[in-house]
Amino acid sequence: MAEILEFKPNPFNGAVVDSSELPNDPNDFDGRLAASMEQWSADGYLTIWLNIPKAKSALIPKAIDRGFDFHHTGDDYILLTCR
């Protein structure tokens, strides 16, 4: 099984992914995201918050394929959520 992504819980039972630790490779990210989502679901987290910096925008399609939705964007990032 792939290593899960670094995250911190928030006060609302959500998992907030550490964007500074995201892998650069989309396929590595996809495997780790799948493993993370499985683990976080088993642990009872209700929402995943995923901030992807512009420099790693190649990861966005992998997150969308795993059920993430756009929440909002800034000049140099996009925030996605999955419930």
CSV table of N, CA and C in Angstrom, one decimal:
chain,number,residue,atom,x,y,z
A,1,MET,N,0.8,-1.2,0.0
A,1,MET,CA,0.0,0.0,0.0
A,1,MET,C,0.9,1.2,0.0
A,2,ALA,N,0.4,2.3,-0.7
A,2,ALA,CA,1.2,3.5,-0.8
A,2,ALA,C,1.2,4.3,0.5
A,3,GLU,N,2.2,5.1,0.7
A,3,GLU,CA,2.2,5.9,1.9
A,3,GLU,C,1.1,7.0,1.8
A,4,ILE,N,0.5,7.3,3.0
A,4,ILE,CA,-0.5,8.3,2.9
A,4,ILE,C,0.1,9.7,2.9
A,5,LEU,N,-0.7,10.7,2.4
A,5,LEU,CA,-0.2,12.1,2.4
A,5,LEU,C,-0.2,12.7,3.8
A,6,GLU,N,0.7,13.6,4.0
A,6,GLU,CA,0.8,14.3,5.2
A,6,GLU,C,-0.4,15.2,5.4
A,7,PHE,N,-1.0,15.2,6.6
A,7,PHE,CA,-2.2,16.0,6.8
A,7,PHE,C,-2.3,16.4,8.3
A,8,LYS,N,-3.2,17.3,8.5
A,8,LYS,CA,-3.6,17.7,9.9
A,8,LYS,C,-5.1,17.6,10.0
A,9,PRO,N,-5.6,17.1,11.1
A,9,PRO,CA,-7.1,17.2,11.3
A,9,PRO,C,-7.5,18.6,11.6
A,10,ASN,N,-8.7,19.0,11.2
A,10,ASN,CA,-9.3,20.3,11.6
A,10,ASN,C,-10.4,20.1,12.6
A,11,PRO,N,-10.9,21.1,13.3
A,11,PRO,CA,-11.9,21.0,14.3
A,11,PRO,C,-13.2,20.4,13.9
A,12,PHE,N,-13.4,20.3,12.6
A,12,PHE,CA,-14.7,19.9,12.0
A,12,PHE,C,-14.6,18.5,11.4
A,13,ASN,N,-13.7,17.7,12.0
A,13,ASN,CA,-13.5,16.3,11.5
A,13,ASN,C,-13.1,16.2,10.1
A,14,GLY,N,-12.3,17.1,9.6
A,14,GLY,CA,-11.8,17.1,8.3
A,14,GLY,C,-10.3,16.8,8.3
A,15,ALA,N,-9.8,16.4,7.1
A,15,ALA,CA,-8.4,16.2,7.0
A,15,ALA,C,-7.9,17.2,6.0
A,16,VAL,N,-6.9,18.0,6.5
A,16,VAL,CA,-6.3,19.1,5.7
A,16,VAL,C,-4.9,18.6,5.2
A,17,VAL,N,-4.8,18.4,3.9
A,17,VAL,CA,-3.6,17.9,3.3
A,17,VAL,C,-2.5,19.0,3.4
A,18,ASP,N,-1.3,18.6,3.7
A,18,ASP,CA,-0.1,19.5,3.8
A,18,ASP,C,0.4,19.7,2.4
A,19,SER,N,0.1,20.8,1.8
A,19,SER,CA,0.4,21.0,0.3
A,19,SER,C,1.9,21.1,0.1
A,20,SER,N,2.7,21.5,1.1
A,20,SER,CA,4.1,21.5,1.0
A,20,SER,C,4.8,20.2,0.8
A,21,GLU,N,4.0,19.1,1.1
A,21,GLU,CA,4.5,17.8,1.0
A,21,GLU,C,4.0,17.0,-0.1
A,22,LEU,N,3.2,17.6,-1.0
A,22,LEU,CA,2.6,16.9,-2.2
A,22,LEU,C,3.7,16.4,-3.1
A,23,PRO,N,3.6,15.2,-3.6
A,23,PRO,CA,4.6,14.7,-4.6
A,23,PRO,C,4.5,15.5,-5.9
A,24,ASN,N,5.5,15.5,-6.7
A,24,ASN,CA,5.5,16.2,-8.0
A,24,ASN,C,4.9,15.3,-9.1
A,25,ASP,N,5.1,14.0,-9.0
A,25,ASP,CA,4.6,13.0,-10.0
A,25,ASP,C,3.1,12.7,-9.8
A,26,PRO,N,2.3,13.0,-10.9
A,26,PRO,CA,0.9,12.7,-10.8
A,26,PRO,C,0.5,11.3,-10.4
A,27,ASN,N,1.3,10.3,-11.0
A,27,ASN,CA,1.0,8.9,-10.7
A,27,ASN,C,1.3,8.5,-9.2
A,28,ASP,N,2.4,9.1,-8.7
A,28,ASP,CA,2.7,8.9,-7.3
A,28,ASP,C,1.6,9.5,-6.4
A,29,PHE,N,1.3,10.7,-6.8
A,29,PHE,CA,0.2,11.4,-6.1
A,29,PHE,C,-1.1,10.6,-6.1
A,30,ASP,N,-1.5,10.1,-7.2
A,30,ASP,CA,-2.7,9.3,-7.3
A,30,ASP,C,-2.7,8.1,-6.4
A,31,GLY,N,-1.6,7.4,-6.4
A,31,GLY,CA,-1.6,6.2,-5.5
A,31,GLY,C,-1.6,6.6,-4.0
A,32,ARG,N,-0.9,7.7,-3.7
A,32,ARG,CA,-0.9,8.1,-2.3
A,32,ARG,C,-2.3,8.7,-1.9
A,33,LEU,N,-2.9,9.4,-2.8
A,33,LEU,CA,-4.2,10.0,-2.6
A,33,LEU,C,-5.2,8.9,-2.3
A,34,ALA,N,-5.2,7.9,-3.1
A,34,ALA,CA,-6.1,6.7,-3.0
A,34,ALA,C,-5.9,6.1,-1.6
A,35,ALA,N,-4.7,5.8,-1.2
A,35,ALA,CA,-4.4,5.2,0.1
A,35,ALA,C,-4.8,6.1,1.2
A,36,SER,N,-4.6,7.4,1.0
A,36,SER,CA,-5.0,8.4,2.1
A,36,SER,C,-6.5,8.4,2.2
A,37,MET,N,-7.2,8.5,1.1
A,37,MET,CA,-8.7,8.6,1.2
A,37,MET,C,-9.3,7.3,1.9
A,38,GLU,N,-8.7,6.2,1.6
A,38,GLU,CA,-9.2,4.9,2.2
A,38,GLU,C,-8.9,5.0,3.7
A,39,GLN,N,-7.7,5.4,4.1
A,39,GLN,CA,-7.4,5.5,5.5
A,39,GLN,C,-8.2,6.5,6.3
A,40,TRP,N,-8.4,7.7,5.7
A,40,TRP,CA,-9.1,8.8,6.3
A,40,TRP,C,-10.6,8.4,6.5
A,41,SER,N,-11.1,7.7,5.5
A,41,SER,CA,-12.5,7.3,5.6
A,41,SER,C,-12.7,6.3,6.7
A,42,ALA,N,-11.7,5.3,6.8
A,42,ALA,CA,-11.8,4.4,7.9
A,42,ALA,C,-11.6,5.0,9.3
A,43,ASP,N,-10.9,6.1,9.3
A,43,ASP,CA,-10.7,6.9,10.6
A,43,ASP,C,-11.8,7.8,10.9
A,44,GLY,N,-12.8,8.0,10.0
A,44,GLY,CA,-14.0,8.8,10.3
A,44,GLY,C,-13.9,10.2,9.9
A,45,TYR,N,-12.9,10.6,9.1
A,45,TYR,CA,-12.9,12.0,8.6
A,45,TYR,C,-14.0,12.2,7.6
A,46,LEU,N,-14.6,13.4,7.6
A,46,LEU,CA,-15.8,13.7,6.8
A,46,LEU,C,-15.5,14.4,5.5
A,47,THR,N,-14.5,15.3,5.6
A,47,THR,CA,-14.1,16.1,4.5
A,47,THR,C,-12.6,16.2,4.3
A,48,ILE,N,-12.1,16.1,3.1
A,48,ILE,CA,-10.7,16.3,2.8
A,48,ILE,C,-10.5,17.6,2.1
A,49,TRP,N,-9.6,18.4,2.6
A,49,TRP,CA,-9.3,19.7,2.1
A,49,TRP,C,-7.9,19.6,1.4
A,50,LEU,N,-7.8,19.9,0.1
A,50,LEU,CA,-6.6,19.7,-0.7
A,50,LEU,C,-6.3,21.0,-1.4
A,51,ASN,N,-5.2,21.7,-1.0
A,51,ASN,CA,-4.7,22.9,-1.6
A,51,ASN,C,-3.6,22.5,-2.5
A,52,ILE,N,-3.8,22.7,-3.8
A,52,ILE,CA,-2.7,22.4,-4.8
A,52,ILE,C,-2.1,23.7,-5.4
A,53,PRO,N,-0.8,23.9,-5.1
A,53,PRO,CA,-0.2,25.1,-5.7
A,53,PRO,C,-0.1,25.0,-7.2
A,54,LYS,N,-0.1,26.2,-7.8
A,54,LYS,CA,0.0,26.3,-9.3
A,54,LYS,C,1.1,25.5,-9.9
A,55,ALA,N,2.3,25.5,-9.2
A,55,ALA,CA,3.4,24.7,-9.7
A,55,ALA,C,3.2,23.2,-9.8
A,56,LYS,N,2.1,22.7,-9.1
A,56,LYS,CA,1.8,21.3,-9.1
A,56,LYS,C,0.4,21.1,-9.7
A,57,SER,N,0.0,21.9,-10.6
A,57,SER,CA,-1.3,21.8,-11.2
A,57,SER,C,-1.5,20.5,-12.0
A,58,ALA,N,-0.5,19.8,-12.4
A,58,ALA,CA,-0.7,18.5,-13.0
A,58,ALA,C,-1.4,17.5,-12.1
A,59,LEU,N,-1.4,17.8,-10.8
A,59,LEU,CA,-2.1,16.9,-9.9
A,59,LEU,C,-3.6,17.0,-9.9
A,60,ILE,N,-4.1,18.1,-10.4
A,60,ILE,CA,-5.5,18.4,-10.3
A,60,ILE,C,-6.4,17.4,-11.0
A,61,PRO,N,-6.1,16.9,-12.2
A,61,PRO,CA,-7.0,15.9,-12.8
A,61,PRO,C,-7.1,14.6,-12.0
A,62,LYS,N,-6.0,14.2,-11.3
A,62,LYS,CA,-6.0,13.0,-10.5
A,62,LYS,C,-7.0,13.2,-9.3
A,63,ALA,N,-7.0,14.4,-8.7
A,63,ALA,CA,-7.9,14.7,-7.6
A,63,ALA,C,-9.3,14.7,-8.1
A,64,ILE,N,-9.6,15.3,-9.2
A,64,ILE,CA,-10.9,15.3,-9.8
A,64,ILE,C,-11.4,13.9,-10.1
A,65,ASP,N,-10.5,13.1,-10.6
A,65,ASP,CA,-10.9,11.7,-10.9
A,65,ASP,C,-11.2,10.9,-9.6
A,66,ARG,N,-10.7,11.3,-8.5
A,66,ARG,CA,-11.0,10.7,-7.2
A,66,ARG,C,-12.2,11.3,-6.5
A,67,GLY,N,-12.9,12.2,-7.1
A,67,GLY,CA,-14.1,12.8,-6.5
A,67,GLY,C,-14.0,14.1,-5.9
A,68,PHE,N,-12.9,14.8,-6.0
A,68,PHE,CA,-12.8,16.2,-5.5
A,68,PHE,C,-13.5,17.2,-6.3
A,69,ASP,N,-14.0,18.2,-5.7
A,69,ASP,CA,-14.7,19.3,-6.3
A,69,ASP,C,-13.9,20.6,-6.0
A,70,PHE,N,-14.0,21.6,-6.9
A,70,PHE,CA,-13.4,22.9,-6.7
A,70,PHE,C,-14.1,23.6,-5.6
A,71,HIS,N,-13.3,24.2,-4.7
A,71,HIS,CA,-13.9,25.0,-3.6
A,71,HIS,C,-13.7,26.5,-4.0
A,72,HIS,N,-12.4,26.9,-4.1
A,72,HIS,CA,-12.1,28.2,-4.6
A,72,HIS,C,-10.6,28.3,-5.1
A,73,THR,N,-10.3,29.4,-5.7
A,73,THR,CA,-8.9,29.5,-6.2
A,73,THR,C,-8.3,30.9,-5.8
A,74,GLY,N,-7.0,30.9,-5.8
A,74,GLY,CA,-6.3,32.2,-5.6
A,74,GLY,C,-5.4,32.3,-6.8
A,75,ASP,N,-4.5,33.3,-6.8
A,75,ASP,CA,-3.6,33.6,-7.9
A,75,ASP,C,-2.6,32.4,-8.1
A,76,ASP,N,-2.3,31.7,-7.1
A,76,ASP,CA,-1.2,30.7,-7.2
A,76,ASP,C,-1.6,29.3,-6.6
A,77,TYR,N,-2.9,29.1,-6.4
A,77,TYR,CA,-3.4,27.8,-5.9
A,77,TYR,C,-4.8,27.5,-6.2
A,78,ILE,N,-5.2,26.3,-6.0
A,78,ILE,CA,-6.6,25.9,-6.1
A,78,ILE,C,-6.9,25.0,-4.9
A,79,LEU,N,-8.1,25.3,-4.3
A,79,LEU,CA,-8.5,24.5,-3.1
A,79,LEU,C,-9.6,23.6,-3.5
A,80,LEU,N,-9.4,22.3,-3.3
A,80,LEU,CA,-10.4,21.3,-3.6
A,80,LEU,C,-10.9,20.6,-2.4
A,81,THR,N,-12.1,20.1,-2.4
A,81,THR,CA,-12.7,19.4,-1.3
A,81,THR,C,-13.3,18.1,-1.8
A,82,CYS,N,-13.3,17.1,-0.8
A,82,CYS,CA,-14.0,15.8,-1.1
A,82,CYS,C,-14.8,15.5,0.1
A,83,ARG,N,-16.1,15.2,0.0
A,83,ARG,CA,-16.9,14.8,1.1
A,83,ARG,C,-17.4,13.4,1.0
